Tab-separated table of C-alpha atoms and ligand atoms in Angstrom:
chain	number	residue	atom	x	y	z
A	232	UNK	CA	-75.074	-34.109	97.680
A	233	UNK	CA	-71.849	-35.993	97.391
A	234	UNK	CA	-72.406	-39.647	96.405
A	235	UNK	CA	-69.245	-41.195	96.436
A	236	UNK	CA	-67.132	-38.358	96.857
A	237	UNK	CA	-63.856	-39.222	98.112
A	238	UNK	CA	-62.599	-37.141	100.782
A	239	UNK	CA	-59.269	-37.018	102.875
A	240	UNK	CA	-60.370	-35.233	106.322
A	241	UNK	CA	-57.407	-33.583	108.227
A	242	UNK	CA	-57.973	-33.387	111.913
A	243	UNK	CA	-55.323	-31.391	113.740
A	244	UNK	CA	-55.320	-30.905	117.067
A	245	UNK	CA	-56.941	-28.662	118.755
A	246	UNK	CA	-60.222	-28.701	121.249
A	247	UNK	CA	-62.467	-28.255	118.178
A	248	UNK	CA	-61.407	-31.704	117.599
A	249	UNK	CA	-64.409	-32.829	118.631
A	250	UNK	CA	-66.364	-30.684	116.114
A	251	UNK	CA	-64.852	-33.099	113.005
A	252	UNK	CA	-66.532	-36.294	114.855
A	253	UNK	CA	-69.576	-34.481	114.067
A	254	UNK	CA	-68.041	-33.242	110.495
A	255	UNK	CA	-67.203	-36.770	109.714
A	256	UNK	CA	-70.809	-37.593	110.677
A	257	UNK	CA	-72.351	-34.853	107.962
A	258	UNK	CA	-70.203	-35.957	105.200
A	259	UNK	CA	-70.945	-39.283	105.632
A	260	UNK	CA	-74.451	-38.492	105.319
A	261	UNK	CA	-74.228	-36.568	102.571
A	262	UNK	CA	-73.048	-39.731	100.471
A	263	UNK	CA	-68.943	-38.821	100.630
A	264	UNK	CA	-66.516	-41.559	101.848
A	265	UNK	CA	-64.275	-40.847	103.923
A	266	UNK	CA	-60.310	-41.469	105.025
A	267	UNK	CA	-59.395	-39.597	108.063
A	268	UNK	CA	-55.662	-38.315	108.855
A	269	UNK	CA	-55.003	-37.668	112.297
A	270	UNK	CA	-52.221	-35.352	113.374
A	271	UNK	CA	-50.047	-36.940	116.537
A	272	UNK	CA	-51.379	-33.846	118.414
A	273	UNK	CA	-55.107	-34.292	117.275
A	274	UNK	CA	-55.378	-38.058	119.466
A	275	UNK	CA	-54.842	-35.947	122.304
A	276	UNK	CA	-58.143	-34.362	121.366
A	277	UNK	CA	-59.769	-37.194	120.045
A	278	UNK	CA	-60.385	-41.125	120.325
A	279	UNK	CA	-59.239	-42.543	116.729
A	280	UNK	CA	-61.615	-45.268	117.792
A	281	UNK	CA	-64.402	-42.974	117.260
A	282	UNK	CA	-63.756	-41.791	113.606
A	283	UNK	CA	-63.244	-45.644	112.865
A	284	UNK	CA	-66.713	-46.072	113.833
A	285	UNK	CA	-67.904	-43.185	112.489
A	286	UNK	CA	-66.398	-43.855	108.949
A	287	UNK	CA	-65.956	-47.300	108.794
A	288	UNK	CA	-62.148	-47.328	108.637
A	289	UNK	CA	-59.395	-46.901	111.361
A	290	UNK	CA	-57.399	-43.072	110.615
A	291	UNK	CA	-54.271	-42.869	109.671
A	292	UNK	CA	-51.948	-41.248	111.349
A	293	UNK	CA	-47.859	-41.796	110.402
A	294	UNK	CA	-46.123	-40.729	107.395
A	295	UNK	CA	-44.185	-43.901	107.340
A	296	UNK	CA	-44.558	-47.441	108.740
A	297	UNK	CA	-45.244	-51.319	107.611
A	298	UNK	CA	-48.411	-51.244	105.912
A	299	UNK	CA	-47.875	-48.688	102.506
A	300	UNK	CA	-44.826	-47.277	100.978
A	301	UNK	CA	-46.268	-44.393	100.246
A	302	UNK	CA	-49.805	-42.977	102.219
A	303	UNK	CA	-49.366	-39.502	101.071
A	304	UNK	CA	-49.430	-40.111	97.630
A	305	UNK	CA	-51.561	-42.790	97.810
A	306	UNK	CA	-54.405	-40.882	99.280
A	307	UNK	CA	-53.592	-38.005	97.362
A	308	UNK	CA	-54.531	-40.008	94.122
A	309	UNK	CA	-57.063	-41.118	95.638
A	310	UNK	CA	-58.946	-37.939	96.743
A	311	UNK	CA	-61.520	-35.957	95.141
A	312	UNK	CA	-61.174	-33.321	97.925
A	313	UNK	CA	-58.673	-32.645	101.426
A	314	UNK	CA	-60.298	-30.898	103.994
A	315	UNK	CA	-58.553	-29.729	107.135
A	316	UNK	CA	-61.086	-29.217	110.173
A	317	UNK	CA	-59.879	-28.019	112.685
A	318	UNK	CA	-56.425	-26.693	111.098
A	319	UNK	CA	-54.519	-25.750	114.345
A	320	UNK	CA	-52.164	-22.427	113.826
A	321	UNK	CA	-49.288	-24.727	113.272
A	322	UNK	CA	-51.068	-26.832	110.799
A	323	UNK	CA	-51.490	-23.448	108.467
A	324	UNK	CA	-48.227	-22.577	109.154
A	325	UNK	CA	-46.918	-26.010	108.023
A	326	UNK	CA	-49.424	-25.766	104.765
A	327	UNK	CA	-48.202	-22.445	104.036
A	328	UNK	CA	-44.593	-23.193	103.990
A	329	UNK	CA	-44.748	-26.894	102.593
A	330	UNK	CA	-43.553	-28.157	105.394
A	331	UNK	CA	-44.277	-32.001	104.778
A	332	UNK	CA	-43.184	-33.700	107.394
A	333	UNK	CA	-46.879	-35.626	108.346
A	334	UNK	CA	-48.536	-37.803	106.658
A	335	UNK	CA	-51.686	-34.920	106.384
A	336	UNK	CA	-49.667	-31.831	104.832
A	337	UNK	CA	-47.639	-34.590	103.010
A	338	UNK	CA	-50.993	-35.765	101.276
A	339	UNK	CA	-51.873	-31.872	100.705
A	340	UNK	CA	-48.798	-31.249	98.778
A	341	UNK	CA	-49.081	-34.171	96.685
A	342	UNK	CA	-52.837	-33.657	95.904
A	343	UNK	CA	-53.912	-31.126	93.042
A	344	UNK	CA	-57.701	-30.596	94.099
A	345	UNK	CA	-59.277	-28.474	96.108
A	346	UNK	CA	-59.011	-27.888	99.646
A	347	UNK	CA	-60.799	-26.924	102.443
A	348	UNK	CA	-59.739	-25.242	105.282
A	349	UNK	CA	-62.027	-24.715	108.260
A	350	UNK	CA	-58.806	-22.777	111.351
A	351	UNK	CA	-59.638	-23.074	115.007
A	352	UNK	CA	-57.618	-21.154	116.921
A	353	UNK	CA	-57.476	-18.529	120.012
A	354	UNK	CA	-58.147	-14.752	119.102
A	355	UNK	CA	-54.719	-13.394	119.757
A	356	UNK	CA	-53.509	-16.311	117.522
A	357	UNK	CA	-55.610	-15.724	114.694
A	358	UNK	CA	-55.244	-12.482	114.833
A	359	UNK	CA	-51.071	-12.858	114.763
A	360	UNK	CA	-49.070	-11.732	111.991
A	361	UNK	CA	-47.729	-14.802	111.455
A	362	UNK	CA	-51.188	-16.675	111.119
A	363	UNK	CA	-52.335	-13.709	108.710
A	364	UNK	CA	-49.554	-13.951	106.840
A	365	UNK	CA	-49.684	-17.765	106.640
A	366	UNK	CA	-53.815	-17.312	105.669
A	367	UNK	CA	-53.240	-14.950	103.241
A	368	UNK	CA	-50.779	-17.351	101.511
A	369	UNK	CA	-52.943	-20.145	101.280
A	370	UNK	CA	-55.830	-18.161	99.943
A	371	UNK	CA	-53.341	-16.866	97.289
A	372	UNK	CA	-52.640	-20.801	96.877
A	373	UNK	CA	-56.278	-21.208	95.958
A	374	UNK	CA	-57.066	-23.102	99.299
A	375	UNK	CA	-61.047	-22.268	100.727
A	376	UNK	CA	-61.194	-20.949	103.989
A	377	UNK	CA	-64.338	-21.612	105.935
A	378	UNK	CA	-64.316	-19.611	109.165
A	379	UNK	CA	-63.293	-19.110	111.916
A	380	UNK	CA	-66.015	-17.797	113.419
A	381	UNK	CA	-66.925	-15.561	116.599
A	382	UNK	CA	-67.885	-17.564	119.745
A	383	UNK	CA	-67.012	-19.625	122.957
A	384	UNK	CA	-63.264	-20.859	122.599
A	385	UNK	CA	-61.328	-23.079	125.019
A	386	UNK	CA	-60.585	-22.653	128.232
A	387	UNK	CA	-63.987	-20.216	128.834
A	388	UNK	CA	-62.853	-17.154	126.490
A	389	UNK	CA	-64.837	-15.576	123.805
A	390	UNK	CA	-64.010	-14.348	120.079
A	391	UNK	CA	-62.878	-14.727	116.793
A	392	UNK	CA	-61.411	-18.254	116.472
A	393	UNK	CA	-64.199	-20.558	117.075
A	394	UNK	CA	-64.334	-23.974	114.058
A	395	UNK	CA	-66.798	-23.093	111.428
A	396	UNK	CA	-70.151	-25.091	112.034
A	397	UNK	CA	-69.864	-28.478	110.445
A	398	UNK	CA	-72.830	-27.481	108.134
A	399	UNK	CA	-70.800	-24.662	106.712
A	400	UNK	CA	-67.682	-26.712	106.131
A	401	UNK	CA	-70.053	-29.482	104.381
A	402	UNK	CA	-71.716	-26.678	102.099
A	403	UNK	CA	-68.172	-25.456	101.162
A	404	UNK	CA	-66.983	-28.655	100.230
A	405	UNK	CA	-70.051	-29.281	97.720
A	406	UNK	CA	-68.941	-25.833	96.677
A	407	UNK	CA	-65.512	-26.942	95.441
A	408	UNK	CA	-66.501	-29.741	94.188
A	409	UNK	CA	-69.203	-28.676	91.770
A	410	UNK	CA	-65.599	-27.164	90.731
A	411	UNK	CA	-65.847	-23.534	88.793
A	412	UNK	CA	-69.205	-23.328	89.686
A	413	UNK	CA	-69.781	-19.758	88.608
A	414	UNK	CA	-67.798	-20.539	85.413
A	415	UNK	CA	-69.868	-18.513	82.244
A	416	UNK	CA	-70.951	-16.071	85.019
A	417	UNK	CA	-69.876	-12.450	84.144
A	418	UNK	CA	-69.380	-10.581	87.734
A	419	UNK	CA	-69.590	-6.909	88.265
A	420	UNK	CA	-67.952	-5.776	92.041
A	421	UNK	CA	-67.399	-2.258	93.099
A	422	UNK	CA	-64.718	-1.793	95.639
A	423	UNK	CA	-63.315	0.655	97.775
A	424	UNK	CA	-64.264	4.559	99.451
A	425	UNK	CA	-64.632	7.978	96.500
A	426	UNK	CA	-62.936	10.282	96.993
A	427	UNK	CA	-64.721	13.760	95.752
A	428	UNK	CA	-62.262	16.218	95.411
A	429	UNK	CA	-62.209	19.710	97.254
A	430	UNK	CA	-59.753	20.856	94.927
A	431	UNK	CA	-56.584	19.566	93.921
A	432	UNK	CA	-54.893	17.880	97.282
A	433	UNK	CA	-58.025	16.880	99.282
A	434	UNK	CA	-61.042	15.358	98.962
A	435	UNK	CA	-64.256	14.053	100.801
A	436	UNK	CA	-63.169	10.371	101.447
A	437	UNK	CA	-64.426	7.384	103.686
A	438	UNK	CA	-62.803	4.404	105.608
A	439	UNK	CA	-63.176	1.815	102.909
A	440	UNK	CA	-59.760	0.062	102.303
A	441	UNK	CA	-61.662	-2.301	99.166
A	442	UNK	CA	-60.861	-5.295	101.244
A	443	UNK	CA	-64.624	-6.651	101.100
A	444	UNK	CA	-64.979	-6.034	97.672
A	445	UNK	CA	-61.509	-7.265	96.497
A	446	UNK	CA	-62.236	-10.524	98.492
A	447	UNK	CA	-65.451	-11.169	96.986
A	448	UNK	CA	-63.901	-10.513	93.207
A	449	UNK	CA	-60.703	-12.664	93.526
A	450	UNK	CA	-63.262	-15.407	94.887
A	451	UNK	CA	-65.646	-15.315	92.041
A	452	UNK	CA	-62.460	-15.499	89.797
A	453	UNK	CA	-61.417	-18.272	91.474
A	454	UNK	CA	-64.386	-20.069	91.394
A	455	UNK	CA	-64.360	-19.621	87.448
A	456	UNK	CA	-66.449	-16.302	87.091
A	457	UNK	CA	-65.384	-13.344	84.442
A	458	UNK	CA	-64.925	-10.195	87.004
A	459	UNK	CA	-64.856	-6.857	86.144
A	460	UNK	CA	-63.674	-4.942	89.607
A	461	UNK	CA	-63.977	-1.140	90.000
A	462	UNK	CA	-62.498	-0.062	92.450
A	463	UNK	CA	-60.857	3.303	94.012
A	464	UNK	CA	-58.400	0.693	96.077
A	465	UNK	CA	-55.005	-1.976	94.990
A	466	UNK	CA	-56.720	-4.140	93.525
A	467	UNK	CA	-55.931	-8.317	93.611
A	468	UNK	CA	-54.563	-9.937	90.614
A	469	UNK	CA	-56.054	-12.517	88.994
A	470	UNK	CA	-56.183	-13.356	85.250
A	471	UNK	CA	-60.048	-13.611	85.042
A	472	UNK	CA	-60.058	-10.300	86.797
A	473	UNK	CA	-60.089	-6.945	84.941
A	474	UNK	CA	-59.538	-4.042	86.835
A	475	UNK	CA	-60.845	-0.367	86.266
A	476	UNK	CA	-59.324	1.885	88.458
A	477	UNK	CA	-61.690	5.233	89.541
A	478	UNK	CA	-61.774	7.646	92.247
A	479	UNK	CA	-64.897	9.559	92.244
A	480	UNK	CA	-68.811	8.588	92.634
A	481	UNK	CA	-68.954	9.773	88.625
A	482	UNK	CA	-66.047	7.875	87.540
A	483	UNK	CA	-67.496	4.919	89.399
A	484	UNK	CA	-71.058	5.226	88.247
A	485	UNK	CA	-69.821	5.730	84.355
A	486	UNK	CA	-67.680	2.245	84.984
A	487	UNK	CA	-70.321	0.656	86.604
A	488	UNK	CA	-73.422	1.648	84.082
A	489	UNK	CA	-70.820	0.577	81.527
A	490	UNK	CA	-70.418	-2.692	82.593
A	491	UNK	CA	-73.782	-4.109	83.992
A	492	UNK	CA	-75.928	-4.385	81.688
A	493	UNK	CA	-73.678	-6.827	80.189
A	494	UNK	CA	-72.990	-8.875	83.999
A	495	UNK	CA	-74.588	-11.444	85.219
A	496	UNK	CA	-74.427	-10.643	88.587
A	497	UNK	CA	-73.135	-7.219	90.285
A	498	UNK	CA	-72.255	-6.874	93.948
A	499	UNK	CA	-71.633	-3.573	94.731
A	500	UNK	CA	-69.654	-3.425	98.143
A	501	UNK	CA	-68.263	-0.283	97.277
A	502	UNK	CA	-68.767	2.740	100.263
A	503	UNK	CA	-69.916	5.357	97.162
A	504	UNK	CA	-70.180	9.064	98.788
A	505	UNK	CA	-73.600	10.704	99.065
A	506	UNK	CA	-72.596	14.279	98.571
A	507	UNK	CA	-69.355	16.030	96.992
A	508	UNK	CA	-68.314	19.830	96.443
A	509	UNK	CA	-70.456	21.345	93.875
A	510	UNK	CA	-67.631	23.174	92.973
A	511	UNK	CA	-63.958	21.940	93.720
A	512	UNK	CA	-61.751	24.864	93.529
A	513	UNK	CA	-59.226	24.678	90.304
A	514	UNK	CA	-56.349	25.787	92.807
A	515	UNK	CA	-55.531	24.865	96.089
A	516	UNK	CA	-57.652	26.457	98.801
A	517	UNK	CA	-55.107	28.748	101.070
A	518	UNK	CA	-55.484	28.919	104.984
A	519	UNK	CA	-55.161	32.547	104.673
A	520	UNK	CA	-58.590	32.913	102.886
A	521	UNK	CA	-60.513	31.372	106.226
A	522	UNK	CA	-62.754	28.662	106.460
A	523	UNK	CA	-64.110	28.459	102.621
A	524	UNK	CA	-67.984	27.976	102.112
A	525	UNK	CA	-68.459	24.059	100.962
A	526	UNK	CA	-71.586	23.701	99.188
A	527	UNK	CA	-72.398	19.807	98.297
A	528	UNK	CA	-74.186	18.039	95.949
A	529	UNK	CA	-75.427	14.624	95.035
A	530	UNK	CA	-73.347	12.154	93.973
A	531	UNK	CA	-75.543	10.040	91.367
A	532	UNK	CA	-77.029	6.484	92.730
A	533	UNK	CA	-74.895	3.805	91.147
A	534	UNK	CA	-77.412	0.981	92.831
A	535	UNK	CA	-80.106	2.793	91.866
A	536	UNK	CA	-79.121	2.965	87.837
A	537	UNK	CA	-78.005	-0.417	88.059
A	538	UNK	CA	-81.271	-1.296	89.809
A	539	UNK	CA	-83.197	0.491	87.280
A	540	UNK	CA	-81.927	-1.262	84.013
A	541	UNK	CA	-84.120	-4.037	82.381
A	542	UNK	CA	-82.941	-6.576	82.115
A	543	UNK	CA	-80.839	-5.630	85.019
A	544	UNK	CA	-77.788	-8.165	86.834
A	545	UNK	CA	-78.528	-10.365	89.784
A	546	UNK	CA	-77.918	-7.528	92.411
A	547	UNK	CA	-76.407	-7.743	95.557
A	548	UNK	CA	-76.046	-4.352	97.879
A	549	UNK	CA	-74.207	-3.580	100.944
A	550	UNK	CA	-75.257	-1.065	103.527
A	551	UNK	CA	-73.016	0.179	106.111
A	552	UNK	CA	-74.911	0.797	109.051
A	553	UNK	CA	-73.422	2.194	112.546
A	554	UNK	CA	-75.740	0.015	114.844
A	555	UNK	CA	-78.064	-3.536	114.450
A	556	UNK	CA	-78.943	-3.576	110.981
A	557	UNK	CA	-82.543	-2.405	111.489
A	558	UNK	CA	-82.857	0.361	108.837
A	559	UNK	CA	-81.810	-2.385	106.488
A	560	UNK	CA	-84.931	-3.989	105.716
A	561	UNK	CA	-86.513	-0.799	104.332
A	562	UNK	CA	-83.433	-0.864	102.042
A	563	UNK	CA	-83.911	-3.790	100.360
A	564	UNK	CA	-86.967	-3.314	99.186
A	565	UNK	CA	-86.292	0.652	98.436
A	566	UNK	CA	-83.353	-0.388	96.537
A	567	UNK	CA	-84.690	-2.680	94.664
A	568	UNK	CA	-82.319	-5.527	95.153
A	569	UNK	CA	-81.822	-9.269	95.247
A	570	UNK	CA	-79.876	-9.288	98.519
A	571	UNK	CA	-78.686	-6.540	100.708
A	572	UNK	CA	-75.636	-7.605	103.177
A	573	UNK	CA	-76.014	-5.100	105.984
A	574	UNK	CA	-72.443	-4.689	108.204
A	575	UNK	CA	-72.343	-2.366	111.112
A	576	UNK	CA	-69.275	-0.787	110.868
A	577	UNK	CA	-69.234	0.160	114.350
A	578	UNK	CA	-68.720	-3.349	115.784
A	579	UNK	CA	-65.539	-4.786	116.890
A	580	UNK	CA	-63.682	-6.502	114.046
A	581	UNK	CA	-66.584	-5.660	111.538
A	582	UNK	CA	-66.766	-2.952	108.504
A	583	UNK	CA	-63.692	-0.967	107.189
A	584	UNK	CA	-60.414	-1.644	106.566
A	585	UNK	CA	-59.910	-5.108	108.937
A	586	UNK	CA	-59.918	-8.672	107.553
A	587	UNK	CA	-63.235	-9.722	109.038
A	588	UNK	CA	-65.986	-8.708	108.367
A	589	UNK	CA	-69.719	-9.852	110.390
A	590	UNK	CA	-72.703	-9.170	108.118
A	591	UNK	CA	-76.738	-9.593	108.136
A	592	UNK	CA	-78.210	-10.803	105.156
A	593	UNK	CA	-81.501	-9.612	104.194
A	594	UNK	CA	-83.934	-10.949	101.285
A	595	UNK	CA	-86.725	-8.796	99.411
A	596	UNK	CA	-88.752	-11.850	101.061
A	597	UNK	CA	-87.897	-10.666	104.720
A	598	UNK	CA	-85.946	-13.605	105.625
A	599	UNK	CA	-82.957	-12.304	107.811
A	600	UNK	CA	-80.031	-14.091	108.543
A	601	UNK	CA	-76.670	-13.463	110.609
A	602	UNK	CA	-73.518	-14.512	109.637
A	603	UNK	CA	-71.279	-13.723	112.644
A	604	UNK	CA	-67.525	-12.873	112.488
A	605	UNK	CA	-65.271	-14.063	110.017
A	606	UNK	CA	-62.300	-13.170	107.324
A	607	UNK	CA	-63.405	-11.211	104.234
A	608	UNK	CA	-62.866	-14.543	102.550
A	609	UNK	CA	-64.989	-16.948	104.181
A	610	UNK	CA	-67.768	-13.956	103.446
A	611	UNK	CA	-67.003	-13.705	100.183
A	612	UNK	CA	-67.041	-17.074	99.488
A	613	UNK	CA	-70.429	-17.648	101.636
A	614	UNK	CA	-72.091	-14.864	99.574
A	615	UNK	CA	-71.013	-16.770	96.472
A	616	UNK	CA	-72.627	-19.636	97.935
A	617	UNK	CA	-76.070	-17.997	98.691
A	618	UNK	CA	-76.037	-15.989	95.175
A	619	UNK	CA	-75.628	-19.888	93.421
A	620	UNK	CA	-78.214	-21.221	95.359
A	621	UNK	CA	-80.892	-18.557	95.189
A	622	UNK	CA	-79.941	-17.677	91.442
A	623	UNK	CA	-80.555	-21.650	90.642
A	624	UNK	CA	-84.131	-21.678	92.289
B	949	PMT	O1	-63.596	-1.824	101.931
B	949	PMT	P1	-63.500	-2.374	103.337
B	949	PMT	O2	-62.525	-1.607	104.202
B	949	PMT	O3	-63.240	-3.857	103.326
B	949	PMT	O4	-64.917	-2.148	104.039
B	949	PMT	C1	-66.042	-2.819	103.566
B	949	PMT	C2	-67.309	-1.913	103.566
B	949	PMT	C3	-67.664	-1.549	104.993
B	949	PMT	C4	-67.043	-0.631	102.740
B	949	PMT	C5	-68.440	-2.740	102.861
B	949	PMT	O5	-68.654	-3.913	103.589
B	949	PMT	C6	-69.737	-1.912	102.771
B	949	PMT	O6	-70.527	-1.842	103.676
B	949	PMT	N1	-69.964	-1.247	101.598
B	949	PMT	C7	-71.112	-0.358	101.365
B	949	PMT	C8	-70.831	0.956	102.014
B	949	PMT	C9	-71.922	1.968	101.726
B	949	PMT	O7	-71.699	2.884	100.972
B	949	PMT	O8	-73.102	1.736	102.310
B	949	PMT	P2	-74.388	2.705	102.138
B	949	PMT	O9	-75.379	2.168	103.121
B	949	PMT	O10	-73.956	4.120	102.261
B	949	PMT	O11	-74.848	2.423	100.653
B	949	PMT	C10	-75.729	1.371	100.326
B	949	PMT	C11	-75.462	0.873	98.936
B	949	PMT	O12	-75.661	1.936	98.001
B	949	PMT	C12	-74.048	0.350	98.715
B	949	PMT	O13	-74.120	-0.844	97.923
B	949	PMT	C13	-73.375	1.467	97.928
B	949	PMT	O14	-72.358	0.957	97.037
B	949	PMT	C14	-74.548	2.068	97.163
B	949	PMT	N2	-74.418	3.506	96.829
B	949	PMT	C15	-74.287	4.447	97.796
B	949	PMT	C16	-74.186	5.779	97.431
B	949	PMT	C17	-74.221	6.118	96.065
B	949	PMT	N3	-74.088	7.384	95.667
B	949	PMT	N4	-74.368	5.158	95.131
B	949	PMT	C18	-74.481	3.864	95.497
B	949	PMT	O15	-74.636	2.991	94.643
């Protein structure tokens, strides 16, 4: 999976030190050799001794000393990938701002591949302004994030924050290093809530901010895809990405219909009202006439005419469900799709308008599978993942 891949692996230091032994351990395996960098704060966490053995060579850990004049650069030529696991709070921070003042964010600013980013991290400091701010930069740098995810964190507490399994951080780096692997891919994603008007100042809305789908757009751009993004929301800016801007279920449908049958793939994560006003009133309605009589109507089923076309895009549907996502199932055989990612937007952290996002992903075969809580991104970029693999079988 990586024969001779040469990888720089960051450890910073925090508890889910330990988790890069392991980490080392899988990319070793996979064929990749490996040069560790170990932050001064990460050999609190973790015996160097042990990555020697693990990798065959001793870390490195100072910016400057006897044996090179210059490590950073060095093993920034020499590196087909950097990958940071875990990346501490201050660690992003540092990346963010180019703070270079270690020999590991030294190496990152002098290296021009891709890196890989797996934070670890308490809740409340993932969740910080700061840290989002910080994120948000270095995904706008290009840099894959891989988690965090939701579980047991240090010191017995629970949440968002937890190191990405090794096996996802692994899968990511083979990601960005089969480099634009969805280059010559042309990607349809719907983004963002309708809004079917009432009459001229309100409408029938929903909760969607288009943060799932603009996350899953700028990473297919990214990762070399033509994207076509219609959305109702701001959307992100990307040269490979071109942007039609709607607002109702019709608008949407017209874009969408227009577009797919010449995509690839489409992923339509946009939350597409059911029903709208039959008739919107041409002026605004006045509080002096009472209550007015709202009679609704379909909105037409973008999935459906998508599903419907022959031949029809690779297609990828989200459901928002308000519990488990039981129902689910049904739909992805009733909607005739290739995947359906399921997100109840009732749990914590999960659904509209947030930066996370925790989703179950169900086949037409059955097979079910939980991804637990993590940024938009790392989503995004997981989806990607699946729709390479199951699109190349
Ligand atoms: O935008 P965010 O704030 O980041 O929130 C993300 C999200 C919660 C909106 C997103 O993750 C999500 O779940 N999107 C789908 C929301 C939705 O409309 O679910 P649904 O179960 O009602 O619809 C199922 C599928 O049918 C969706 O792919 C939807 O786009 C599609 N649909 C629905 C109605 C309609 N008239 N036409 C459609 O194509």
């Amino acid at each position: 999976m990586l024969a001779g891949r040469r990888i720089v692996l960051g450890v910073t230091g925090g508890v889910a030190a330990f988790k890069a032994a392991y980490l080392a351990r899988r990319l070793v395996e996979a064929g990749a050799v490996l040069r560790v960098v170990m932050t001064r704060s990460a050999l609190e966490f973790l015996g160097p001794q042990t990555m020697a053995a693990i990798t065959g060579t001793p870390p490195l850990t100072e910016l400057f000393g006897p044996d090179t004049v210059s490590p950073h650069t060095e093993l920034a030529a020499w590196a087909d990938a950097v990958v940071v696991a875990p990346a501490t709070a201050a660690t992003l921070a540092r990346m963010a701002s180019g703070e270079s003042d270690d020999l590991l964010v030294a190496t990152i600013l002098a290296f021009e591949g891709p890196v890989v980013v797996a934070p670890a991290m308490h809740t409340e400091m993932w969740e910080h302004p700061a840290t989002r701010r910080n994120v948000a930069m270095l995904a706008g740098d290009g840099v894959r994030l891989v988690g965090p995810v939701s579980g047991a964190l240090a010191g017995g507490d629970e949440g968002l924050g937890r190191m990405a399994e090794p096996e996802d951080v692994v899968a990511a780096v083979v990601a960005v290093l089969s480099g634009s692997d969805l280059s010559g891919w042309k990607v349809l994603v719907s983004a963002g809530g309708t809004r079917e008007p009432v009459d001229p100042v309100r409408y029938i809305g929903n909760r969607s901010s288009g943060k799932m789908g603009n996350a899953i757009a700028l990473a297919a751009a990214r990762r070399g895809a033509t994207v076509t993004l219609v959305t109702t929301a701001p959307p992100p800016h990307h040269p490979a990405i071109t942007v039609i801007a709607v607002e109702t279920a019709a608008e949407m449908a017209a874009a969408v219909w227009g577009a797919a049958p010449h995509s690839d793939v489409a992923v339509l994560a946009a939350a597409v009202a059911d029903f709208r006003p039959a008739a919107p009133a041409p002026t605004k309605l006045r509080r002096s006439a009472g209550p007015p009589d709202l009679v609704l109507e379909p909105t037409p089923d973008i999935l459906a005419g998508v599903a419907a076309l022959r031949p029809r895009p690779f297609l990828v549907g989200f459901a928002a469900e308000t519990g488990p996502a039981s129902g689910a199932s049904e739909k992805v055989a009733a909607k005739g799709v290739d995947l359906l990612i399921a997100n109840d937007v009732t749990a914590p952290g999960a659904g509209f308008g947030g930066d996370t996002n925790a989703v179950t992903v169900l086949t037409p075969a059955g097979a079910v599978e939980e991804w637990p809580l993590q940024s938009k991104e790392s989503i995004a970029d997981r989806l990607w993942d699946r729709i390479v693999e199951v699109r190349s079988h």
